[in-house]
Coordinates of C-alpha atoms in Angstrom, one line a residue:
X4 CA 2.8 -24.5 -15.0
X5 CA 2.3 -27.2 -13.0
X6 CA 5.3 -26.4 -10.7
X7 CA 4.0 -22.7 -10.6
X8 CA 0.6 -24.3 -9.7
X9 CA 2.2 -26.2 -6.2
X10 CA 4.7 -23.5 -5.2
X11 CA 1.8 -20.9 -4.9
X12 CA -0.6 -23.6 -3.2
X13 CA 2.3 -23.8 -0.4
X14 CA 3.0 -20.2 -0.4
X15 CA -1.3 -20.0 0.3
X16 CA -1.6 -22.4 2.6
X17 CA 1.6 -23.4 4.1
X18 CA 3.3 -27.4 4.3
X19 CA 1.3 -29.9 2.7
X20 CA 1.5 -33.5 2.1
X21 CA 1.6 -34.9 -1.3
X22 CA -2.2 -36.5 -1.5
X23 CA -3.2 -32.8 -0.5
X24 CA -1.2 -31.3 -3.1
X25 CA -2.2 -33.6 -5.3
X26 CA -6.2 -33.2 -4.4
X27 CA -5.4 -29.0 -4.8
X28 CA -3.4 -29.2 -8.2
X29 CA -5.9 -32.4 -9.5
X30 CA -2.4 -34.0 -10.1
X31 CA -2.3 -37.4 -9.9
X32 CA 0.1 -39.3 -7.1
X33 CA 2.8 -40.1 -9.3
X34 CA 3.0 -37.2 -11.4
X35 CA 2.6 -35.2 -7.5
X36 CA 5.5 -37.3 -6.5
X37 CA 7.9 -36.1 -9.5
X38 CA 6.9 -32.4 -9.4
X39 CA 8.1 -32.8 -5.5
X40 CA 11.3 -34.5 -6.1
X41 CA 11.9 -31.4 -9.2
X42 CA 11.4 -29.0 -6.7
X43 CA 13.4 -30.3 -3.8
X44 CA 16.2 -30.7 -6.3
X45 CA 15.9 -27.4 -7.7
X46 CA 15.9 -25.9 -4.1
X47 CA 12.2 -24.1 -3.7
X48 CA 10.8 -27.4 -1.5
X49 CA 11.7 -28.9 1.2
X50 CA 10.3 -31.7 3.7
X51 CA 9.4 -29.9 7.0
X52 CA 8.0 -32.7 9.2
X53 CA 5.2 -35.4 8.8
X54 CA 1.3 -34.6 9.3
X55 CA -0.3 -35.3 12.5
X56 CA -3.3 -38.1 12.9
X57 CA -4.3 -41.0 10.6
X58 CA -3.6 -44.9 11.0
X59 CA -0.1 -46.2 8.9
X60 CA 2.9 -44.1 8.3
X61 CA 2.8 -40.8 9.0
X62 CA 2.5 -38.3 6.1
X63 CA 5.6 -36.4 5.0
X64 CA 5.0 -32.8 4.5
X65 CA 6.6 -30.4 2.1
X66 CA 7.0 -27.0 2.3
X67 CA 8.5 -23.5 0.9
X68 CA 12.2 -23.3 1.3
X69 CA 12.0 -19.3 3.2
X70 CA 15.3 -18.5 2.1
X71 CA 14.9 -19.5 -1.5
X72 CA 14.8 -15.3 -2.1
X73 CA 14.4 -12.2 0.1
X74 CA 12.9 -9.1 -0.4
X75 CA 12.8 -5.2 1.1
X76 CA 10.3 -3.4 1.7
X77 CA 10.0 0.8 2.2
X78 CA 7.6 3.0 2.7
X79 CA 8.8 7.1 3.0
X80 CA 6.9 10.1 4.7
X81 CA 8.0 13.3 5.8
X82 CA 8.7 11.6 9.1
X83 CA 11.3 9.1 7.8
X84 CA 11.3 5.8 6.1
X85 CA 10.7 2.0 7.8
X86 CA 12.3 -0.8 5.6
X87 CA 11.4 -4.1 6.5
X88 CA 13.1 -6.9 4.8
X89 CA 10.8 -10.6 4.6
X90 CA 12.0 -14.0 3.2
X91 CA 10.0 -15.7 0.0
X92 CA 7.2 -16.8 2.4
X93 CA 6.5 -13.4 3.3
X94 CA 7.3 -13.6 6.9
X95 CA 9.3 -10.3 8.0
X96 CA 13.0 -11.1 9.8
X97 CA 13.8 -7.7 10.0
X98 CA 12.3 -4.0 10.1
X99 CA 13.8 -0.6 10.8
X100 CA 12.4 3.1 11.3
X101 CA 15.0 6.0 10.0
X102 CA 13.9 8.9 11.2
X103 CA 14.2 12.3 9.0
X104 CA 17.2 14.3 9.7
X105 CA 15.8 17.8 11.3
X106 CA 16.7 19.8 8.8
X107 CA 15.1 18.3 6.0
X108 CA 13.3 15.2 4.7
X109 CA 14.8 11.4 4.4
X110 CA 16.9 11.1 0.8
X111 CA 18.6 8.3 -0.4
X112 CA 21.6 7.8 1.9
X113 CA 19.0 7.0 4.7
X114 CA 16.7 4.4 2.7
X115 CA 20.1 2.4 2.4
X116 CA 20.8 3.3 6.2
X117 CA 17.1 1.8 6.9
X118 CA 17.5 -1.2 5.1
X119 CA 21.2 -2.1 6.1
X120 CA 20.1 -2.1 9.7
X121 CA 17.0 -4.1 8.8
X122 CA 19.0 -6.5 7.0
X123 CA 21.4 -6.7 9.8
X124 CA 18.2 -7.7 12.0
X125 CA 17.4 -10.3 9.8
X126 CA 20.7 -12.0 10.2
X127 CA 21.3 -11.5 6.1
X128 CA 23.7 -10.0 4.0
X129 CA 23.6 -6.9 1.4
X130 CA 23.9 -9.9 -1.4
X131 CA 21.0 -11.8 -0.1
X132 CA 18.2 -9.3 -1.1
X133 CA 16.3 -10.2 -4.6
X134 CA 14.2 -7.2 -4.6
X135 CA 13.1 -3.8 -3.3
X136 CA 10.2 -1.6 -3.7
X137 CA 10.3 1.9 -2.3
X138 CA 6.6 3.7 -2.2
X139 CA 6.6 7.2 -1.8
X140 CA 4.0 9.8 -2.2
X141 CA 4.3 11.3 -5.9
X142 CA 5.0 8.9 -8.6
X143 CA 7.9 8.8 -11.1
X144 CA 7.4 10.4 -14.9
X145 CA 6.9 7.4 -17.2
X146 CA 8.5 9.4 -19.5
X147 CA 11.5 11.8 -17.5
X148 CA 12.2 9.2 -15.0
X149 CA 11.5 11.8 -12.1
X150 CA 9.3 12.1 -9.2
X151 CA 6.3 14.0 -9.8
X152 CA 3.5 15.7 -7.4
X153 CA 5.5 15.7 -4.1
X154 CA 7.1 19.0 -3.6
X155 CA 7.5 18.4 -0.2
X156 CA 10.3 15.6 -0.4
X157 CA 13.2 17.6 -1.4
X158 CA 15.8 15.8 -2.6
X159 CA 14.3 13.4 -4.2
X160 CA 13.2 15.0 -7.7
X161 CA 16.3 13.2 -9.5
X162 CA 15.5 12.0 -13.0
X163 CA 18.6 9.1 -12.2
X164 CA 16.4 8.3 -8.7
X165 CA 15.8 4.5 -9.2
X166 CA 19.4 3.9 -10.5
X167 CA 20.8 6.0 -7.5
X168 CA 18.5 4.0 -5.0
X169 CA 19.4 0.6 -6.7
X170 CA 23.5 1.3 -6.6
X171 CA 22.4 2.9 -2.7
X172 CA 20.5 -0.6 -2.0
X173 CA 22.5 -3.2 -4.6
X174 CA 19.7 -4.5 -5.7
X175 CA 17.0 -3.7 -8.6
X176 CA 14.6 -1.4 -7.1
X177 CA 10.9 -0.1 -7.7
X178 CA 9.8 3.3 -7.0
X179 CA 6.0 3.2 -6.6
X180 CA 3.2 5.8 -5.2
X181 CA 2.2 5.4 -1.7
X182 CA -1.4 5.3 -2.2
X183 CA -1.0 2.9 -5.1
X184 CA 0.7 0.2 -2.8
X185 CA -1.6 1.0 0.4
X186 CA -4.1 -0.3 -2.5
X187 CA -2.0 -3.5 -3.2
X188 CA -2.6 -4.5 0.6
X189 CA -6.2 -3.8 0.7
X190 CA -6.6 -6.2 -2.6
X191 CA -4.3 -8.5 -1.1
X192 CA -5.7 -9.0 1.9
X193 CA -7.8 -5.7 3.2
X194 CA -11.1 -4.4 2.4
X195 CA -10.4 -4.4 -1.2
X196 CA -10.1 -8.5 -1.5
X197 CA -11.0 -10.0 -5.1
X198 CA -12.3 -7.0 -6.3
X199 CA -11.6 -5.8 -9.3
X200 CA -13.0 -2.5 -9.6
X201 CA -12.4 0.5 -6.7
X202 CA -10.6 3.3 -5.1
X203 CA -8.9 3.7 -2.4
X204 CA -9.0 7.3 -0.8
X205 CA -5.8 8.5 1.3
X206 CA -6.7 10.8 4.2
X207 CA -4.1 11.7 6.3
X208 CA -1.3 14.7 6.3
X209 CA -1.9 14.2 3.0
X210 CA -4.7 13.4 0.6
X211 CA -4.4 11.5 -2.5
X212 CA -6.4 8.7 -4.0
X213 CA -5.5 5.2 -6.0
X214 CA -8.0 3.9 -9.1
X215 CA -7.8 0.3 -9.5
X216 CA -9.4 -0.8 -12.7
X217 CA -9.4 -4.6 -13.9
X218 CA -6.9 -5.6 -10.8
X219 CA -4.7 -2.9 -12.0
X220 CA -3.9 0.6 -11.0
X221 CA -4.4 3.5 -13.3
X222 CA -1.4 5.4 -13.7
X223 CA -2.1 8.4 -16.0
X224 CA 0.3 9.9 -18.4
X225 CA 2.6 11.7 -16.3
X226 CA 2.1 8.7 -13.3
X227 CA -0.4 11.7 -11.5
X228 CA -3.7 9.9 -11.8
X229 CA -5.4 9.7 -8.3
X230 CA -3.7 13.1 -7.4
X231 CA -7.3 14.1 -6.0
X232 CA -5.8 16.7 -3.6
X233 CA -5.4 19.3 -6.8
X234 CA -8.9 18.7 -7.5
X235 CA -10.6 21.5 -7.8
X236 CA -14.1 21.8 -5.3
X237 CA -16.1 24.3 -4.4
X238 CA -15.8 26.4 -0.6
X239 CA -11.7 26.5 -0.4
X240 CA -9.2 27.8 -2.2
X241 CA -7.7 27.3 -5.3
X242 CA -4.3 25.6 -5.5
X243 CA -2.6 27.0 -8.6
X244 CA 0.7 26.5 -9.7
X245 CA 1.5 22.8 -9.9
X246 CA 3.2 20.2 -7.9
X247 CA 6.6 21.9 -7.7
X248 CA 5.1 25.5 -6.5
X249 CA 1.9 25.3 -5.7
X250 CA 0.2 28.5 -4.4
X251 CA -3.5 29.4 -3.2
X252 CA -5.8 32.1 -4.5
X253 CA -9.4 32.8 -3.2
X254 CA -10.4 33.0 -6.4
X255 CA -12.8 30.0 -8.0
X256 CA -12.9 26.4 -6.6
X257 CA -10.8 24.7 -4.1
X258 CA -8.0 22.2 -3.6
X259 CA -9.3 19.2 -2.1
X260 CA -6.3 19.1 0.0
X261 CA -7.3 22.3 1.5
X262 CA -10.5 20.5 2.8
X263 CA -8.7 17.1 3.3
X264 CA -5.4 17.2 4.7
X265 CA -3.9 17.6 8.0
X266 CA -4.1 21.4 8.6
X267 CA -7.1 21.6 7.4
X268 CA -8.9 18.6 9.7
X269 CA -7.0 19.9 13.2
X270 CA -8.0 24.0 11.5
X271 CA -11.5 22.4 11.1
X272 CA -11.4 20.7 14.8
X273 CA -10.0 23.9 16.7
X274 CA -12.6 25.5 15.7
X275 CA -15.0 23.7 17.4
X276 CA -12.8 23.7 20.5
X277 CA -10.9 20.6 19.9
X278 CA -6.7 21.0 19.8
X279 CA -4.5 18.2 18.5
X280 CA -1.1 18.0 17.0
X281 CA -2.1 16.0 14.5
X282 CA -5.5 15.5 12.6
X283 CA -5.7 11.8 13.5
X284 CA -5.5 12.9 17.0
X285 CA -7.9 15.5 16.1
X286 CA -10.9 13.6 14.8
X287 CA -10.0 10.4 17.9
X288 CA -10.6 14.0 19.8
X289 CA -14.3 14.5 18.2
X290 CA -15.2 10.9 18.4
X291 CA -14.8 11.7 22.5
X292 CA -17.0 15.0 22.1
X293 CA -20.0 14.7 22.3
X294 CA -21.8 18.1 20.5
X295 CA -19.1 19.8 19.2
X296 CA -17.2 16.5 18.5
X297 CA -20.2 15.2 16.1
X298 CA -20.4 18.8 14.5
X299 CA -16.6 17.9 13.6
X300 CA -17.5 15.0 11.9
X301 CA -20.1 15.8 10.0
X302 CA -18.2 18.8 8.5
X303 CA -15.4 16.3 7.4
X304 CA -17.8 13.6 6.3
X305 CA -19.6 16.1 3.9
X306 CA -16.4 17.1 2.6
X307 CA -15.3 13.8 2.0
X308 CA -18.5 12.8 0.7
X309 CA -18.0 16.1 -1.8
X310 CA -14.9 14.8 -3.5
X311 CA -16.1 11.3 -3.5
X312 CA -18.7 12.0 -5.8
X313 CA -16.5 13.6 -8.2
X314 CA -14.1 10.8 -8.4
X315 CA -17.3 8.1 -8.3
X316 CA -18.8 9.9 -11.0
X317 CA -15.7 9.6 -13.4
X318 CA -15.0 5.7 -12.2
X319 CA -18.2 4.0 -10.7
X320 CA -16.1 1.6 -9.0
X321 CA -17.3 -1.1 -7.2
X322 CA -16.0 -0.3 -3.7
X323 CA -14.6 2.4 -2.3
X324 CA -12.2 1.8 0.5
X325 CA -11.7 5.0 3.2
X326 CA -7.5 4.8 4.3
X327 CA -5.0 6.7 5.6
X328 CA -4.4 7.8 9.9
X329 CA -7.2 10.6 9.9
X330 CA -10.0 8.0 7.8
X331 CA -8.8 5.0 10.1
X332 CA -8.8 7.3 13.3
X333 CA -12.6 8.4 12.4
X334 CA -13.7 4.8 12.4
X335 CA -17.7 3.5 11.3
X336 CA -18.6 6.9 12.9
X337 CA -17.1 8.9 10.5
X338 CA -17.6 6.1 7.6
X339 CA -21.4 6.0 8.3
X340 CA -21.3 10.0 7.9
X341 CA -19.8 9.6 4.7
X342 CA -22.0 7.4 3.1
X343 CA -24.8 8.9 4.0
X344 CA -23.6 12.3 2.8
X345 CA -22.4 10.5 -0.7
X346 CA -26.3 9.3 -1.3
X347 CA -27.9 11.4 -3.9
X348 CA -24.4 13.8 -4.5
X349 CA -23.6 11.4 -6.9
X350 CA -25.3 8.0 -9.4
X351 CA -23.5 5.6 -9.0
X352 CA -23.5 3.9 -5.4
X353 CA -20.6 2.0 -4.6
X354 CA -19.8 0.3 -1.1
X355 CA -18.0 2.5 0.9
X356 CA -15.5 0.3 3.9
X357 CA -12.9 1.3 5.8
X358 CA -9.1 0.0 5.6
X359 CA -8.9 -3.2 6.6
X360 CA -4.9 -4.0 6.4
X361 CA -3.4 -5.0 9.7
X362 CA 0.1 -2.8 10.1
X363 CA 1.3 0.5 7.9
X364 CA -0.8 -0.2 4.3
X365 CA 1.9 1.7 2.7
X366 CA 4.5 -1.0 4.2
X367 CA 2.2 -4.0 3.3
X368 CA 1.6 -3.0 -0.2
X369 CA 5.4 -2.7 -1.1
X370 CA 6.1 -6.1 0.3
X371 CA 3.3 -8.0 -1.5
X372 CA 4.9 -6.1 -5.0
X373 CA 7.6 -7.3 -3.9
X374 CA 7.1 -10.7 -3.3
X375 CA 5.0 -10.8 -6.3
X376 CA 8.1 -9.8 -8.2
X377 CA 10.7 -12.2 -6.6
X378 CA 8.4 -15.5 -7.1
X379 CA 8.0 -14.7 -10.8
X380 CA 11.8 -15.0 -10.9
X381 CA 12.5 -17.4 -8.2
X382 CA 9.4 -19.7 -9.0
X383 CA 10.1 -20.0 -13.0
X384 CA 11.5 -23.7 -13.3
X385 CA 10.7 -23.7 -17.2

């Protein structure tokens, strides 16, 4: 426990001397002294140079050794995949955009193509990676082993997907939703930090939402929970038929994602005179038109504000945290719409912030899981 104790201190806060570590853990010199001299034989510490100032001797200072384990990242989209590949400290060596072939979405062969060029960066070898996680949007059945609510990533509905990505990546592999992971940054280090109790909303091509309960995500039965763009609302229409072959009817309530999602934000946006090719691009447009950019806004923000309350109702979370290209691209101006639109819809009031991850979410969220994963293996001296 104890070693556990100082190798996540210097993971924290970088090199420290022994009196610090000792003042951090409440260890005492001696016993500071002999967990140092365990870890530097056991290879996770090493002395990296002697602390600056003070009269007498200079301090030595001990740090993590970086290539004690590495890790890959992934994130996929409909666009490609980016794997970026980090050592135990969790600085990145090496990262790698794949784009999608033209006629179809990225499959397995190019995840491994993205990571062995991003491991080539990095100066490492296909041997040298501890651990991967892959996020995705969908989720894998608990129970089938298959990828679930993401019709639109063909080739990748394969009930032997993580064993065909870990023989593709030769290395133990963890298939996780997008949104789940873009909430694993914002705990980390976002919006979302120490709190135990939220939801992140996903608005961007696509809409989708993750429920953090306790510090841990809920994953539903079948791995859908957070699927908010099948929830039905009213104005839009209805998205029947299910993940794999969805269709529309006019009949009933709507599909959040047909309020949401891309199309429908640049749809919304055109017809108020503003053109974009995508809806990021489409609400920066609004923000920079004045009149019928602020009509644009408030739409969105009310129908934002609409699904929110449904998913606040269920939850009451402490926070909610607004992600994804076309929430990011709206900024406080659309965040301030959508608060104010929320008040009264539903009881509970929760904080409403936007992301505040530096870099892809997505990206971030898979390397923190799977950092997380490698120092539980790496870090056990027991």
């Amino acid at each position: 426990m104890n070693d556990r104790t100082a190798l996540e201190l210097l993971v924290t806060h970088g090199p420290l001397t022994r009196t610090r570590l000792g003042e951090l853990t409440g260890l005492s010199k001696p016993t500071a002294s002999q967990l140092l001299a365990r870890l530097e034989a056991a290879g996770l510490v090493r002395a990296t140079g002697t602390a600056p100032g003070g009269p007498g001797p200079a301090a030595r200072l001990y740090g993590i050794v970086p290539a004690a384990a590495h890790v890959v990242a992934l994130a996929v989209d409909q666009e490609g995949i980016t794997a970026a590949v980090a050592d135990i400290t969790g600085r990145v060596l090496g990262e790698r955009r794949v784009p999608a072939p033209a006629d179809g979405p990225p499959t397995v062969c190019r995840a491994a193509a993205s990571v062995r060029e991003a491991v080539a960066e990095a100066g490492l070898g296909p041997g040298d990676i501890h651990r991967a996680v892959i996020g995705m949007p969908g989720a894998l059945d608990p129970r089938t082993g298959e990828l679930r609510y993401a019709p639109h990533l063909s080739g990748w509905q394969s009930a032997t997907l993580r064993a065909d990505l870990a023989g593709a990546l030769g290395t133990p592999v963890v298939v996780e939703n997008d949104v789940n992971l873009a909430a694993v940054a914002e705990r980390q280090g976002g919006a979302a930090r120490d709190v135990e109790d939220f939801v992140l909303v996903w608005v961007d091509d696509g809409v989708g939402a993750a429920v953090v309960l306790g510090g841990r995500p809920l994953r539903g039965f079948t791995g859908g929970a957070g699927e908010i763009g099948y929830m039905p609302l009213p104005g839009a229409p209805l998205a029947r038929g299910g993940p794999r072959g969805r269709r529309r009817t006019r009949q009933g309530a709507a599909a959040s994602s047909g309020w949401w999602a891309g199309a429908a934000v640049r749809e919304l946006a055109r017809a108020h005179g503003i053109e974009a090719p995508t809806a990021a691009e489409a609400v920066a447009g609004a923000l920079r038109t004045p009149g019928a950019g602020d009509r644009v806004l408030d739409e969105l923000a009310g129908r934002l504000a609409t699904g929110l309350a449904a998913v606040v109702s269920v939850v009451d979370p402490e926070l909610v945290v607004l992600s994804g290209r076309t929430a990011r691209a709206g900024g406080e101006r659309l965040r301030e719409r959508v608060a104010a639109g929320l008040t009264g819809l539903a009881l509970p009031a929760p904080r409403l912030r936007l992301s505040a991850v530096d870099g892809p979410p997505v990206l971030a969220g898979a390397l923190c899981t799977a950092l997380a994963a490698a120092r539980d293996a790496v870090f056990d001296t027991a």
